[in-house]
CSV table of C-alpha atoms and ligand atoms in Angstrom, one decimal:
chain,number,residue,atom,x,y,z
P,1,UNK,CA,0.0,0.0,0.0
P,2,UNK,CA,1.3,3.5,-0.9
P,3,UNK,CA,2.1,5.7,2.0
P,4,UNK,CA,-0.6,8.5,2.4
P,5,UNK,CA,0.7,12.0,2.3
P,6,UNK,CA,-1.8,13.0,4.9
P,7,UNK,CA,-3.3,10.8,7.5
P,8,UNK,CA,-7.0,10.2,7.1
P,9,UNK,CA,-7.6,11.3,10.7
P,10,UNK,CA,-5.6,13.1,13.4
P,11,UNK,CA,-6.7,13.0,17.1
P,12,UNK,CA,-6.0,16.4,18.3
P,13,UNK,CA,-7.1,15.2,21.8
P,14,UNK,CA,-4.7,12.2,22.1
P,15,UNK,CA,-1.8,12.3,24.5
P,16,UNK,CA,0.5,11.7,21.8
P,17,UNK,CA,-0.6,14.6,19.7
P,18,UNK,CA,-0.8,16.9,22.7
P,19,UNK,CA,2.7,16.0,23.9
P,20,UNK,CA,4.3,16.8,20.6
P,21,UNK,CA,2.1,19.9,20.3
P,22,UNK,CA,3.4,21.2,23.6
P,23,UNK,CA,6.9,21.3,22.1
P,24,UNK,CA,6.0,22.5,18.5
P,25,UNK,CA,3.5,25.2,19.9
P,26,UNK,CA,6.3,26.4,22.3
P,27,UNK,CA,8.8,26.6,19.4
P,28,UNK,CA,6.5,28.8,17.4
P,29,UNK,CA,5.6,31.0,20.4
P,30,UNK,CA,9.3,31.5,21.3
P,31,UNK,CA,10.1,32.2,17.7
P,32,UNK,CA,7.4,34.7,17.3
P,33,UNK,CA,8.6,36.3,20.6
P,34,UNK,CA,12.2,36.4,19.5
P,35,UNK,CA,11.2,37.7,16.1
P,36,UNK,CA,9.4,40.5,17.8
P,37,UNK,CA,12.5,41.6,19.8
P,38,UNK,CA,14.9,41.0,16.7
P,39,UNK,CA,13.0,43.5,14.6
P,40,UNK,CA,12.9,45.9,17.6
P,41,UNK,CA,16.7,45.6,17.7
P,42,UNK,CA,17.0,45.9,13.9
P,43,UNK,CA,15.1,49.1,14.2
P,44,UNK,CA,17.8,50.5,16.4
P,45,UNK,CA,20.4,50.0,13.7
P,46,UNK,CA,18.4,50.7,10.6
P,47,UNK,CA,17.0,54.0,11.9
P,48,UNK,CA,15.8,55.1,8.4
P,49,UNK,CA,13.6,51.9,8.5
P,50,UNK,CA,12.5,52.4,12.2
P,51,UNK,CA,8.7,52.7,11.6
P,52,UNK,CA,8.5,49.8,9.1
P,53,UNK,CA,10.6,47.6,11.4
P,54,UNK,CA,8.3,48.4,14.4
P,55,UNK,CA,5.3,47.5,12.3
P,56,UNK,CA,6.9,44.2,11.6
P,57,UNK,CA,7.7,43.7,15.3
P,58,UNK,CA,4.0,44.4,16.2
P,59,UNK,CA,2.9,41.7,13.7
P,60,UNK,CA,5.2,39.1,15.5
P,61,UNK,CA,3.7,40.1,18.8
P,62,UNK,CA,0.3,39.3,17.3
P,63,UNK,CA,1.5,36.1,16.0
P,64,UNK,CA,2.7,35.1,19.3
P,65,UNK,CA,-0.7,35.7,20.9
P,66,UNK,CA,-2.4,33.8,18.2
P,67,UNK,CA,-0.3,30.7,18.8
P,68,UNK,CA,-0.7,31.0,22.4
P,69,UNK,CA,-4.4,30.8,21.9
P,70,UNK,CA,-4.0,27.7,19.7
P,71,UNK,CA,-2.3,26.0,22.7
P,72,UNK,CA,-5.0,26.9,25.0
P,73,UNK,CA,-7.6,25.7,22.6
P,74,UNK,CA,-5.9,22.2,22.6
P,75,UNK,CA,-5.5,22.5,26.3
P,76,UNK,CA,-1.7,22.1,26.4
P,77,UNK,CA,1.0,23.9,28.2
P,78,UNK,CA,3.7,24.9,25.7
P,79,UNK,CA,7.2,23.7,26.9
P,80,UNK,CA,8.9,27.1,26.8
P,81,UNK,CA,12.3,25.8,28.4
P,82,UNK,CA,12.5,23.4,25.4
P,83,UNK,CA,11.7,26.1,22.9
P,84,UNK,CA,14.3,28.5,24.3
P,85,UNK,CA,17.0,25.9,24.0
P,86,UNK,CA,15.7,25.0,20.4
P,87,UNK,CA,16.4,28.6,19.3
P,88,UNK,CA,19.6,29.3,21.5
P,89,UNK,CA,22.0,28.9,18.7
P,90,UNK,CA,20.4,31.2,16.2
P,91,UNK,CA,19.6,33.5,19.1
P,92,UNK,CA,23.2,33.7,20.2
P,93,UNK,CA,24.5,34.3,16.7
P,94,UNK,CA,22.0,37.2,16.2
P,95,UNK,CA,23.0,38.8,19.5
P,96,UNK,CA,26.7,38.4,18.7
P,97,UNK,CA,26.1,40.0,15.3
P,98,UNK,CA,24.0,42.8,16.8
P,99,UNK,CA,26.6,43.6,19.2
P,100,UNK,CA,29.1,43.9,16.3
P,101,UNK,CA,26.8,46.1,14.4
P,102,UNK,CA,26.6,43.4,11.6
P,103,UNK,CA,23.3,44.4,10.2
P,104,UNK,CA,23.6,42.2,7.2
P,105,UNK,CA,24.2,39.0,9.4
P,106,UNK,CA,21.1,40.0,11.6
P,107,UNK,CA,19.0,40.4,8.5
P,108,UNK,CA,20.2,37.0,7.1
P,109,UNK,CA,19.4,35.2,10.4
P,110,UNK,CA,15.9,36.8,11.1
P,111,UNK,CA,14.5,37.9,7.8
P,112,UNK,CA,15.8,35.2,5.4
P,113,UNK,CA,16.5,32.1,7.5
P,114,UNK,CA,13.9,32.3,10.2
P,115,UNK,CA,11.2,33.8,8.0
P,116,UNK,CA,11.8,31.0,5.4
P,117,UNK,CA,11.7,28.4,8.2
P,118,UNK,CA,8.3,30.0,9.4
P,119,UNK,CA,6.9,30.1,5.9
P,120,UNK,CA,7.7,26.4,5.4
P,121,UNK,CA,6.4,25.3,8.8
P,122,UNK,CA,3.1,27.2,8.4
P,123,UNK,CA,2.4,26.2,4.9
P,124,UNK,CA,3.0,22.5,5.8
P,125,UNK,CA,1.0,22.9,8.9
P,126,UNK,CA,-2.1,24.5,7.5
P,127,UNK,CA,-3.6,21.6,5.7
P,128,UNK,CA,-3.1,19.2,8.8
P,129,UNK,CA,-4.0,21.9,11.6
P,130,UNK,CA,-7.1,21.7,13.8
P,131,UNK,CA,-9.8,24.2,12.5
P,132,UNK,CA,-9.0,26.8,15.0
P,133,UNK,CA,-5.2,26.8,14.5
P,134,UNK,CA,-5.7,26.6,10.7
P,135,UNK,CA,-7.6,30.0,10.6
P,136,UNK,CA,-4.9,31.7,12.8
P,137,UNK,CA,-1.9,30.2,10.9
P,138,UNK,CA,-3.4,31.3,7.6
P,139,UNK,CA,-3.6,34.8,8.8
P,140,UNK,CA,0.0,34.6,10.1
P,141,UNK,CA,1.7,33.1,7.1
P,142,UNK,CA,0.7,36.1,4.9
P,143,UNK,CA,2.7,38.5,7.2
P,144,UNK,CA,5.7,36.2,7.0
P,145,UNK,CA,6.0,36.8,3.3
P,146,UNK,CA,6.1,40.5,4.0
P,147,UNK,CA,8.9,39.9,6.5
P,148,UNK,CA,11.0,37.9,4.2
P,149,UNK,CA,10.4,40.5,1.5
P,150,UNK,CA,11.7,43.3,3.8
P,151,UNK,CA,15.0,41.4,4.1
P,152,UNK,CA,15.3,40.7,0.5
P,153,UNK,CA,14.6,44.4,-0.5
P,154,UNK,CA,17.2,45.7,1.9
P,155,UNK,CA,19.9,43.3,1.0
P,156,UNK,CA,19.2,43.6,-2.7
P,157,UNK,CA,19.6,47.3,-2.4
P,158,UNK,CA,23.0,46.7,-0.6
P,159,UNK,CA,24.1,43.6,-2.5
P,160,UNK,CA,27.5,44.7,-3.5
P,161,UNK,CA,28.7,45.6,0.1
P,162,UNK,CA,26.6,42.8,1.7
P,163,UNK,CA,27.6,39.9,-0.4
P,164,UNK,CA,30.8,38.7,1.5
P,165,UNK,CA,29.0,39.0,4.8
P,166,UNK,CA,26.0,37.2,3.6
P,167,UNK,CA,28.1,34.2,2.5
P,168,UNK,CA,29.8,34.0,5.8
P,169,UNK,CA,26.5,34.2,7.6
P,170,UNK,CA,25.0,31.6,5.4
P,171,UNK,CA,27.8,29.4,6.2
P,172,UNK,CA,27.6,29.8,9.9
P,173,UNK,CA,23.8,29.6,10.2
P,174,UNK,CA,22.4,27.3,7.6
P,175,UNK,CA,23.8,24.2,9.3
P,176,UNK,CA,21.9,25.3,12.5
P,177,UNK,CA,18.6,25.2,10.7
P,178,UNK,CA,19.4,21.7,9.6
P,179,UNK,CA,20.1,20.6,13.1
P,180,UNK,CA,16.8,22.4,14.2
P,181,UNK,CA,14.9,20.4,11.5
P,182,UNK,CA,16.4,17.2,12.6
P,183,UNK,CA,15.6,17.9,16.2
P,184,UNK,CA,11.9,18.6,15.5
P,185,UNK,CA,11.5,15.9,12.9
P,186,UNK,CA,9.7,13.2,15.3
P,187,UNK,CA,7.3,15.8,16.9
P,188,UNK,CA,6.5,17.3,13.5
P,189,UNK,CA,5.6,13.8,12.1
P,190,UNK,CA,3.0,13.4,14.9
P,191,UNK,CA,1.4,16.6,13.7
P,192,UNK,CA,1.4,15.0,10.2
P,193,UNK,CA,4.2,17.3,9.0
P,194,UNK,CA,6.9,15.6,7.1
P,195,UNK,CA,10.6,16.7,7.4
P,196,UNK,CA,11.1,16.2,3.7
P,197,UNK,CA,8.2,18.7,2.9
P,198,UNK,CA,9.7,21.2,5.4
P,199,UNK,CA,13.1,21.1,3.9
P,200,UNK,CA,11.7,21.4,0.4
P,201,UNK,CA,9.5,24.4,1.2
P,202,UNK,CA,12.4,26.1,3.2
P,203,UNK,CA,14.9,25.6,0.3
P,204,UNK,CA,12.4,27.1,-2.2
P,205,UNK,CA,11.7,30.2,-0.1
P,206,UNK,CA,15.4,30.6,0.9
P,207,UNK,CA,16.8,30.0,-2.6
P,208,UNK,CA,14.2,32.4,-4.1
P,209,UNK,CA,15.2,35.1,-1.6
P,210,UNK,CA,19.0,34.6,-2.4
P,211,UNK,CA,18.2,34.9,-6.1
P,212,UNK,CA,16.0,38.0,-5.7
P,213,UNK,CA,18.9,39.6,-3.7
P,214,UNK,CA,21.3,39.0,-6.5
P,215,UNK,CA,23.1,35.8,-6.1
P,216,UNK,CA,23.6,33.5,-9.2
P,217,UNK,CA,22.2,30.0,-9.4
P,218,UNK,CA,25.8,28.8,-9.0
P,219,UNK,CA,26.2,30.8,-5.7
P,220,UNK,CA,23.0,29.6,-4.5
P,221,UNK,CA,23.8,25.8,-5.1
P,222,UNK,CA,27.2,26.4,-3.3
P,223,UNK,CA,25.5,28.2,-0.4
P,224,UNK,CA,22.8,25.6,-0.1
P,225,UNK,CA,25.3,22.9,0.3
P,226,UNK,CA,26.3,24.1,3.7
P,227,UNK,CA,23.0,22.8,5.1
P,228,UNK,CA,23.8,19.2,4.1
P,229,UNK,CA,26.9,18.9,6.4
P,230,UNK,CA,24.9,19.5,9.6
D,301,LIG,O1,9.2,35.6,11.8
D,301,LIG,C1,8.6,34.6,12.5
D,301,LIG,O2,7.5,34.8,12.7
D,301,LIG,C2,9.3,33.4,12.8
D,301,LIG,C3,9.4,33.3,14.2
D,301,LIG,C4,8.7,32.3,13.5
D,301,LIG,C5,9.5,31.1,13.6
D,301,LIG,C6,8.6,29.8,13.5
D,301,LIG,C7,9.5,28.8,13.5
D,301,LIG,C8,8.8,27.5,13.2
D,301,LIG,C9,9.5,26.4,13.3
D,301,LIG,C10,8.6,25.3,13.6
D,301,LIG,C11,9.1,23.9,13.3
D,301,LIG,C12,7.9,23.1,13.2
D,301,LIG,C13,8.0,21.8,12.5
D,302,LIG,FE1,5.7,35.8,12.7
D,303,LIG,FE1,8.1,36.9,10.9
D,304,LIG,FE1,9.8,10.2,5.7
């Protein structure tokens, strides 16, 4: 029998589902929380984009509240300690770059990598989500495209001076995303989200973003390969 892409039935009230959801829901809540503070910090460096960045930060705060409601709706308690640990490597790299005034690295981490990760996760989640979470996630994912676009536009406008730093930041941070995907694989599968689908969607969004910014297909192939060694 061929393997079904989507299970016929998901029991959102089972202990198995709720246990996996307590970690994935926490990851999303923590991600939205950190995205909010990352955009507020970016607004302090990119002072000419301050208002737009504060608007993006507000959206992230709204997303966080939406996902907290999804957890309450399924009567789970998000495991926030687990989620903090999950994001710690990317979070540390963002904070180090911020302290060094490396805005290009900060944008690559938040607006390209984390946003592409969010877009992949939310697109794969929507068809298998409970009806309440589906509605929330459909609203959220539209905003994430705007966030990715912000990073693309800024980096495209500054491509010549940003190129080298982007390559180094990609090399340092793409393997971390791969480790995160491996870590979340088993819980994601319980929610009927396949790792292969997440990887595919992530690489499409991230690769398209690199292309829009100005990288050649050859550059993108080379840069994408850094994920594989994680
Ligand atoms: O910009 C944003 O809103 C991003 C913070 C949110 C990150 C979401 C990360 C989702 C990973 C979930 C993995 C589930 C399989
Ligand atoms: Fe968000
Ligand atoms: Fe976002
Ligand atoms: Fe598989």
